[in-house]
Amino acid sequence: MFQFEEELKKLPKKPGVYLMHDQADAVIYVGKAVNLHNRVRSYFRKNIGRGPWIDRMVSQIARFEYIVTDSELEALVLENNLIKEYSPKYNTLLKDGKTYPYIKVMVGEPYPRVLFSRKLQKDKSRYFGPYSSAAAVKDSIELINKLFGLRSCNRSLPKEIGQERACLNHHIGQCAAPCQGYISREEYGQRVRQALAFLNGDHQAVMEELERKMLDASERMEFEEAARYRDLMDSVRAVSEKQKITDAGQEDKDIIALARDETDCVIQVFFVRGGRMIGREHYYMTRIGERPREELLRDFILQFYGGTPFIPRELMVECDFEERELTEKWLTGLRGGRVYIRVPLKGSKEKLVELAHNNASMVLTKDREKLKREEGRTIGAVKEIQTLLGLEKLNRMEAFDISNTNGFENVGSMVVYEKGKPKKSDYRKFRMRTVTGPDDYACMREVLTRRFTHGLAEAGKLREKNVDAEFGSFTKFPDLLLMDGGRGQVNIALEVLNELHLDIPVCGMVKDDSHRTRGLYYRNEELPIDTHSEGFLLITRIQDEAHRFAIEYHKSLRGKDQVKSLLDDIPGIGPARRKALMRHFDSITEIRNASLEELAAVPEIPWNEAKRIKEFFEQQDRKQDKKETADQVTADQETADQAAAESKGLS
């Protein structure tokens, strides 16, 4: 048992990182401290106004641990790494796993190429970006290669000059073919320098050169060539219009602002490279609780720039925050050059930050409206079902389905919905152990029995360890069981629940003659339901999901050739003949009981194979009879021995 008072006394007065664990030993919070002794102890003082978010977290702490560091900067780095590793429940998290695209110019090569890259490495190449659109990067690379006739092949030049024929790009006028020696290294290098200038935003020189070539081609009456230069000019014009001039300083910077409400936070970032805004992107922060905007901004900077390969020289933010200087020091170390975090208060820079804030607010407003629609489809639909059935509580719903092919390889599925949304981590698959043949009721009985028996056993083990049963994978029981059928399926479920002494409402989905759900069967009566309501649509989605999950599992078993039965043990019966038997008969029991003539009636089964099948099952029956006889002899002997012992005891 963790002794809080004793462990709090042991805390060192040094910088470091602390980790809070819950009853299941999961990390629920990671924090950094200049003084671990003071910081960690502060969580366990009473009446200090920490706020309900922190109070909830503290109430779930079962133990804590800490790691001492040499400096506050080391603690900052370690805190960021541990948050990424554990994704703690009470830490603010950046919802983003993107790697942003760059344009990479391989200036270290004798004949440089312009490539697409998602990694920024410390090599001899020049990088431009990051860009928010991979498609835009690919379009830009294609345009640059067309404009300057640069190669896109991976040939080793000048070593392989003349070894192979020129590629198609040369024949359509998009490559100067250095692989054939058609252009000198000096002239090719001049084209690369022009491409670098273009990427840095110098589009005017390119436009003038293209216009000159277009007019020259027109004078020579080469109208197709003139049209090609015209199209290139249109492409350059489109690129230049997308890049809005934002700063005469020609520097790289990111402009960061946020918008938040009670539950959500959106961060907007403008990417400025070489004085031009090349793109923008918004990001979501989750688990924000009651944290102030300054803390959210700091968490975003740590998590975002800890994972991006490019860090600009300057970050312009809308508000100051604690540890700004420490964060600058950390970013400087990552970048390998000085990084500044500034809060502009007037002028054009302040207006850019305001523009970023307005964009974040618009995203948040749109998402709030989208969220309301989503709530209607999920939480609103759940409330409709809860009201229709008269339930006090409805959060978790479980639905089950059975799938087989003519009784072969029976499988079952369990899908879970919480608050109207699928919880796929709780989905389960079942492969029948006791049922052969197409008996859906027996299969459903086995699935439900295994599901709840397992849950009860797992809950008992957790209680023995003094762990909340809610932490188990099978121990969360549903507030409602949905059965893909009417009275018959519902009765099977109720019988299983009664045998296990569980009180869980069970609802069946009654179908019409077209196999479409028309109502709900609950407590021995059919309840009509509006087929256009959100509640009905949610039930249909759950029903379809249970069916899909079962079918996919069944297909995966068949696709892996894992369908195993007694037929596999019959010599001479391969996959084709086994499938033929499965199509012709309903179950293995029917095949076992079929006459020789009935087996031979299957087109793919010749007489000698039918005879072999019949002999195989007869041999199986004889083995079973011998086993049953032996078991009966053993049982009779045990009875006789017991009777003799009792008689001896009486005498």
mmCIF file of C-alpha atoms in Angstrom, residues 394-539:
data_model
loop_
_atom_site.group_PDB
_atom_site.id
_atom_site.type_symbol
_atom_site.label_atom_id
_atom_site.label_comp_id
_atom_site.label_asym_id
_atom_site.label_seq_id
_atom_site.Cartn_x
_atom_site.Cartn_y
_atom_site.Cartn_z
ATOM 1 C CA LEU A 394 -28.436 4.693 -20.909
ATOM 2 C CA ASN A 395 -24.792 5.162 -21.789
ATOM 3 C CA ARG A 396 -23.330 1.841 -22.942
ATOM 4 C CA MET A 397 -25.103 -0.406 -25.449
ATOM 5 C CA GLU A 398 -23.889 -3.790 -26.668
ATOM 6 C CA ALA A 399 -25.130 -5.643 -29.742
ATOM 7 C CA PHE A 400 -24.371 -9.198 -30.879
ATOM 8 C CA ASP A 401 -24.580 -11.048 -34.171
ATOM 9 C CA ILE A 402 -23.853 -14.563 -35.472
ATOM 10 C CA SER A 403 -22.293 -15.456 -38.821
ATOM 11 C CA ASN A 404 -21.660 -18.821 -40.530
ATOM 12 C CA THR A 405 -21.705 -20.565 -43.899
ATOM 13 C CA ASN A 406 -24.341 -23.277 -43.823
ATOM 14 C CA GLY A 407 -23.487 -23.955 -40.211
ATOM 15 C CA PHE A 408 -19.756 -24.233 -40.798
ATOM 16 C CA GLU A 409 -17.366 -22.098 -38.752
ATOM 17 C CA ASN A 410 -19.899 -20.348 -36.525
ATOM 18 C CA VAL A 411 -18.598 -17.034 -35.224
ATOM 19 C CA GLY A 412 -20.103 -14.274 -33.131
ATOM 20 C CA SER A 413 -19.487 -10.548 -32.787
ATOM 21 C CA MET A 414 -19.957 -8.065 -29.978
ATOM 22 C CA VAL A 415 -19.954 -4.332 -30.723
ATOM 23 C CA VAL A 416 -20.092 -1.581 -28.127
ATOM 24 C CA TYR A 417 -21.494 1.944 -28.365
ATOM 25 C CA GLU A 418 -20.992 4.533 -25.625
ATOM 26 C CA LYS A 419 -22.806 7.867 -25.779
ATOM 27 C CA GLY A 420 -23.977 6.939 -29.255
ATOM 28 C CA LYS A 421 -20.470 6.363 -30.658
ATOM 29 C CA PRO A 422 -18.697 3.091 -31.413
ATOM 30 C CA LYS A 423 -16.051 2.091 -28.865
ATOM 31 C CA LYS A 424 -13.971 -0.216 -31.025
ATOM 32 C CA SER A 425 -11.442 -0.997 -28.311
ATOM 33 C CA ASP A 426 -14.227 -2.962 -26.551
ATOM 34 C CA TYR A 427 -15.359 -4.935 -29.607
ATOM 35 C CA ARG A 428 -14.944 -8.702 -29.232
ATOM 36 C CA LYS A 429 -14.985 -11.741 -31.550
ATOM 37 C CA PHE A 430 -16.149 -15.235 -30.617
ATOM 38 C CA ARG A 431 -15.479 -18.549 -32.303
ATOM 39 C CA MET A 432 -18.010 -21.201 -31.313
ATOM 40 C CA ARG A 433 -16.709 -23.975 -29.062
ATOM 41 C CA THR A 434 -19.839 -25.996 -28.364
ATOM 42 C CA VAL A 435 -22.157 -25.472 -31.352
ATOM 43 C CA THR A 436 -22.021 -27.207 -34.748
ATOM 44 C CA GLY A 437 -24.537 -26.631 -37.478
ATOM 45 C CA PRO A 438 -26.730 -23.617 -38.251
ATOM 46 C CA ASP A 439 -28.232 -23.021 -34.796
ATOM 47 C CA ASP A 440 -28.189 -19.257 -34.217
ATOM 48 C CA TYR A 441 -30.015 -19.511 -30.885
ATOM 49 C CA ALA A 442 -27.447 -21.955 -29.478
ATOM 50 C CA CYS A 443 -24.621 -19.783 -30.825
ATOM 51 C CA MET A 444 -26.097 -16.669 -29.237
ATOM 52 C CA ARG A 445 -26.470 -18.495 -25.917
ATOM 53 C CA GLU A 446 -22.802 -19.500 -26.005
ATOM 54 C CA VAL A 447 -21.618 -15.990 -26.942
ATOM 55 C CA LEU A 448 -23.633 -14.251 -24.215
ATOM 56 C CA THR A 449 -22.680 -16.840 -21.602
ATOM 57 C CA ARG A 450 -18.980 -16.490 -22.391
ATOM 58 C CA ARG A 451 -19.153 -12.692 -22.510
ATOM 59 C CA PHE A 452 -20.784 -12.247 -19.086
ATOM 60 C CA THR A 453 -19.111 -15.184 -17.343
ATOM 61 C CA HIS A 454 -15.749 -13.780 -18.381
ATOM 62 C CA GLY A 455 -16.773 -10.322 -17.175
ATOM 63 C CA LEU A 456 -17.893 -11.591 -13.764
ATOM 64 C CA ALA A 457 -14.691 -13.606 -13.298
ATOM 65 C CA GLU A 458 -12.496 -10.685 -14.328
ATOM 66 C CA ALA A 459 -14.353 -8.326 -11.985
ATOM 67 C CA GLY A 460 -13.841 -10.759 -9.102
ATOM 68 C CA LYS A 461 -10.089 -10.907 -9.717
ATOM 69 C CA LEU A 462 -9.841 -7.113 -9.831
ATOM 70 C CA ARG A 463 -11.783 -6.755 -6.567
ATOM 71 C CA GLU A 464 -9.371 -9.168 -4.898
ATOM 72 C CA LYS A 465 -6.573 -6.760 -5.863
ATOM 73 C CA ASN A 466 -8.572 -3.756 -4.585
ATOM 74 C CA VAL A 467 -8.808 -2.385 -8.137
ATOM 75 C CA ASP A 468 -11.998 -0.819 -9.472
ATOM 76 C CA ALA A 469 -13.718 -3.369 -11.728
ATOM 77 C CA GLU A 470 -14.369 -0.619 -14.282
ATOM 78 C CA PHE A 471 -10.729 -0.917 -15.347
ATOM 79 C CA GLY A 472 -11.227 -4.430 -16.754
ATOM 80 C CA SER A 473 -11.774 -5.039 -20.482
ATOM 81 C CA PHE A 474 -14.866 -7.246 -20.009
ATOM 82 C CA THR A 475 -16.070 -5.925 -16.661
ATOM 83 C CA LYS A 476 -18.039 -2.955 -17.977
ATOM 84 C CA PHE A 477 -21.567 -4.286 -18.363
ATOM 85 C CA PRO A 478 -24.032 -2.590 -20.723
ATOM 86 C CA ASP A 479 -27.009 -0.478 -19.760
ATOM 87 C CA LEU A 480 -28.888 -2.099 -22.663
ATOM 88 C CA LEU A 481 -28.462 -5.280 -24.713
ATOM 89 C CA LEU A 482 -29.595 -5.004 -28.336
ATOM 90 C CA MET A 483 -30.468 -8.300 -30.021
ATOM 91 C CA ASP A 484 -30.643 -8.639 -33.812
ATOM 92 C CA GLY A 485 -34.040 -10.330 -33.677
ATOM 93 C CA GLY A 486 -37.358 -10.344 -31.867
ATOM 94 C CA ARG A 487 -38.864 -12.458 -29.094
ATOM 95 C CA GLY A 488 -36.645 -15.542 -29.644
ATOM 96 C CA GLN A 489 -33.314 -13.741 -29.377
ATOM 97 C CA VAL A 490 -34.519 -11.633 -26.434
ATOM 98 C CA ASN A 491 -35.632 -14.735 -24.506
ATOM 99 C CA ILE A 492 -32.245 -16.407 -25.041
ATOM 100 C CA ALA A 493 -30.512 -13.315 -23.641
ATOM 101 C CA LEU A 494 -32.873 -13.116 -20.655
ATOM 102 C CA GLU A 495 -32.301 -16.787 -19.830
ATOM 103 C CA VAL A 496 -28.514 -16.298 -19.818
ATOM 104 C CA LEU A 497 -28.765 -13.170 -17.652
ATOM 105 C CA ASN A 498 -31.107 -14.904 -15.185
ATOM 106 C CA GLU A 499 -28.754 -17.877 -14.878
ATOM 107 C CA LEU A 500 -25.904 -15.476 -14.057
ATOM 108 C CA HIS A 501 -28.102 -13.335 -11.731
ATOM 109 C CA LEU A 502 -27.628 -10.187 -13.825
ATOM 110 C CA ASP A 503 -30.263 -7.505 -14.269
ATOM 111 C CA ILE A 504 -29.676 -5.871 -17.672
ATOM 112 C CA PRO A 505 -32.465 -4.608 -19.962
ATOM 113 C CA VAL A 506 -32.723 -6.515 -23.252
ATOM 114 C CA CYS A 507 -34.283 -5.071 -26.377
ATOM 115 C CA GLY A 508 -34.945 -6.894 -29.652
ATOM 116 C CA MET A 509 -35.135 -5.384 -33.114
ATOM 117 C CA VAL A 510 -38.304 -6.585 -34.821
ATOM 118 C CA LYS A 511 -38.173 -6.856 -38.608
ATOM 119 C CA ASP A 512 -40.891 -6.663 -41.233
ATOM 120 C CA ASP A 513 -41.369 -8.983 -44.233
ATOM 121 C CA SER A 514 -38.609 -7.120 -46.095
ATOM 122 C CA HIS A 515 -36.165 -7.786 -43.239
ATOM 123 C CA ARG A 516 -36.161 -4.115 -42.220
ATOM 124 C CA THR A 517 -36.457 -3.089 -38.578
ATOM 125 C CA ARG A 518 -39.957 -1.826 -37.873
ATOM 126 C CA GLY A 519 -39.974 -1.624 -34.070
ATOM 127 C CA LEU A 520 -38.428 -2.688 -30.783
ATOM 128 C CA TYR A 521 -39.413 -5.722 -28.709
ATOM 129 C CA TYR A 522 -39.091 -4.842 -25.027
ATOM 130 C CA ARG A 523 -40.693 -6.409 -21.949
ATOM 131 C CA ASN A 524 -42.996 -8.687 -23.943
ATOM 132 C CA GLU A 525 -44.403 -5.990 -26.182
ATOM 133 C CA GLU A 526 -43.516 -4.433 -29.515
ATOM 134 C CA LEU A 527 -42.873 -0.703 -29.316
ATOM 135 C CA PRO A 528 -43.360 1.304 -32.519
ATOM 136 C CA ILE A 529 -40.520 3.686 -33.377
ATOM 137 C CA ASP A 530 -40.342 6.541 -35.854
ATOM 138 C CA THR A 531 -38.163 5.188 -38.656
ATOM 139 C CA HIS A 532 -36.966 8.729 -39.460
ATOM 140 C CA SER A 533 -35.853 9.556 -35.920
ATOM 141 C CA GLU A 534 -32.232 9.789 -34.803
ATOM 142 C CA GLY A 535 -32.873 7.021 -32.273
ATOM 143 C CA PHE A 536 -33.980 4.610 -34.985
ATOM 144 C CA LEU A 537 -31.039 5.567 -37.214
ATOM 145 C CA LEU A 538 -28.625 4.914 -34.337
ATOM 146 C CA ILE A 539 -30.141 1.471 -33.715
#
